[in-house]
């Protein structure tokens, strides 16, 4: 009986592994156009040349950029409370006109001594 259950479990696990239908990962066309750090504000403009993005996709892109920027400036920030603002643009024209048509995500860095580091962002469209 144990052998039959073992064979069935192995067969089922092989079947489930074979059914993996993941799409291959694709590189995103995301460019940090500008970044400015002045004492307690860090402003970043990001050009995202992709269409059909949902809010969750834009927040995920902004989170990746925020993490990169946070690591880049962590030695300069130390324990200072900093507001990180990431503006997301769909075209270079939108960047030139300062029209963040994909939205703005704002993060707080080092909110307090109890909450150091990068806090979750708030998305505004």
XYZ file of C-alpha atoms in Angstrom:
125
model
C 0.000 0.000 0.000
C 2.819 2.397 0.869
C 4.503 1.723 -2.479
C 1.314 2.505 -4.379
C 0.853 5.789 -2.494
C 4.497 6.704 -3.095
C 4.209 5.994 -6.833
C 0.983 8.009 -7.046
C 2.548 10.928 -5.153
C 5.618 10.915 -7.421
C 3.468 10.706 -10.548
C 1.271 13.555 -9.354
C 4.274 15.734 -8.491
C 5.878 15.105 -11.904
C 2.578 15.931 -13.591
C 2.271 19.194 -11.656
C 5.861 20.192 -12.445
C 5.277 19.484 -16.141
C 2.199 21.736 -16.126
C 4.242 24.830 -15.253
C 3.015 27.449 -17.749
C 5.033 30.528 -16.809
C 5.675 33.217 -19.369
C 9.322 34.073 -19.963
C 10.485 37.258 -18.272
C 10.959 40.286 -20.474
C 13.097 43.342 -19.861
C 11.177 46.546 -19.243
C 12.057 49.771 -21.007
C 12.479 51.955 -17.904
C 14.875 54.924 -17.778
C 15.709 57.182 -14.852
C 15.696 60.567 -16.577
C 16.729 62.725 -13.631
C 17.283 62.582 -9.901
C 17.746 65.390 -7.417
C 18.628 65.124 -3.718
C 18.351 68.278 -1.612
C 18.494 67.740 2.176
C 15.099 66.153 2.921
C 13.668 65.660 -0.577
C 14.690 63.207 -3.240
C 12.959 63.675 -6.599
C 13.245 61.124 -9.397
C 11.762 61.287 -12.899
C 11.280 57.911 -14.602
C 10.394 57.299 -18.250
C 8.404 54.067 -18.714
C 7.950 53.321 -22.411
C 5.295 50.616 -22.113
C 1.599 50.637 -22.890
C -1.307 48.953 -21.164
C 0.150 49.109 -17.676
C -2.119 48.805 -14.673
C -1.644 50.625 -11.380
C -0.086 47.544 -9.763
C 2.496 47.369 -12.581
C 3.398 51.030 -12.148
C 3.707 50.622 -8.375
C 5.968 47.600 -8.891
C 8.197 49.597 -11.252
C 8.265 52.504 -8.795
C 9.151 50.129 -5.937
C 12.105 48.762 -7.909
C 13.313 52.283 -8.712
C 12.789 53.395 -5.090
C 14.849 50.481 -3.818
C 17.663 51.266 -6.264
C 17.647 54.980 -5.405
C 17.490 54.249 -1.662
C 20.557 52.011 -1.887
C 22.361 54.597 -4.028
C 21.801 57.449 -1.543
C 21.816 55.483 1.738
C 25.266 56.743 2.779
C 24.201 60.363 2.290
C 20.774 59.956 3.910
C 21.981 58.242 7.123
C 19.122 58.751 9.611
C 17.601 61.879 8.033
C 13.859 61.827 7.335
C 13.604 62.109 3.540
C 10.623 62.224 1.184
C 11.272 60.278 -2.022
C 9.005 61.275 -4.908
C 9.021 59.205 -8.092
C 7.214 60.686 -11.078
C 6.333 58.228 -13.854
C 6.107 59.396 -17.472
C 4.995 57.561 -20.625
C 6.833 59.699 -23.215
C 9.774 62.057 -23.458
C 7.290 64.823 -24.311
C 5.529 64.222 -20.984
C 8.917 64.489 -19.241
C 9.670 67.774 -21.014
C 6.260 69.155 -19.995
C 6.584 67.801 -16.403
C 3.313 65.925 -16.916
C 3.589 62.733 -14.834
C 0.842 61.024 -16.824
C 1.517 57.560 -15.344
C 1.320 58.939 -11.815
C 3.430 59.822 -8.794
C 4.549 57.498 -6.013
C 5.719 59.043 -2.740
C 7.825 57.229 -0.140
C 9.053 58.205 3.304
C 12.590 57.236 4.246
C 13.400 57.021 7.964
C 9.931 58.110 9.124
C 11.048 57.829 12.743
C 13.600 56.043 14.883
C 11.043 53.242 15.242
C 10.560 52.990 11.465
C 13.939 53.329 9.738
C 14.434 52.630 6.050
C 12.140 52.832 3.061
C 8.415 52.820 3.914
C 5.755 51.607 1.445
C 4.791 54.224 -1.127
C 1.493 55.911 -1.878
C 0.364 56.059 -5.504
C -1.431 59.082 -6.976
C -2.614 59.168 -10.548
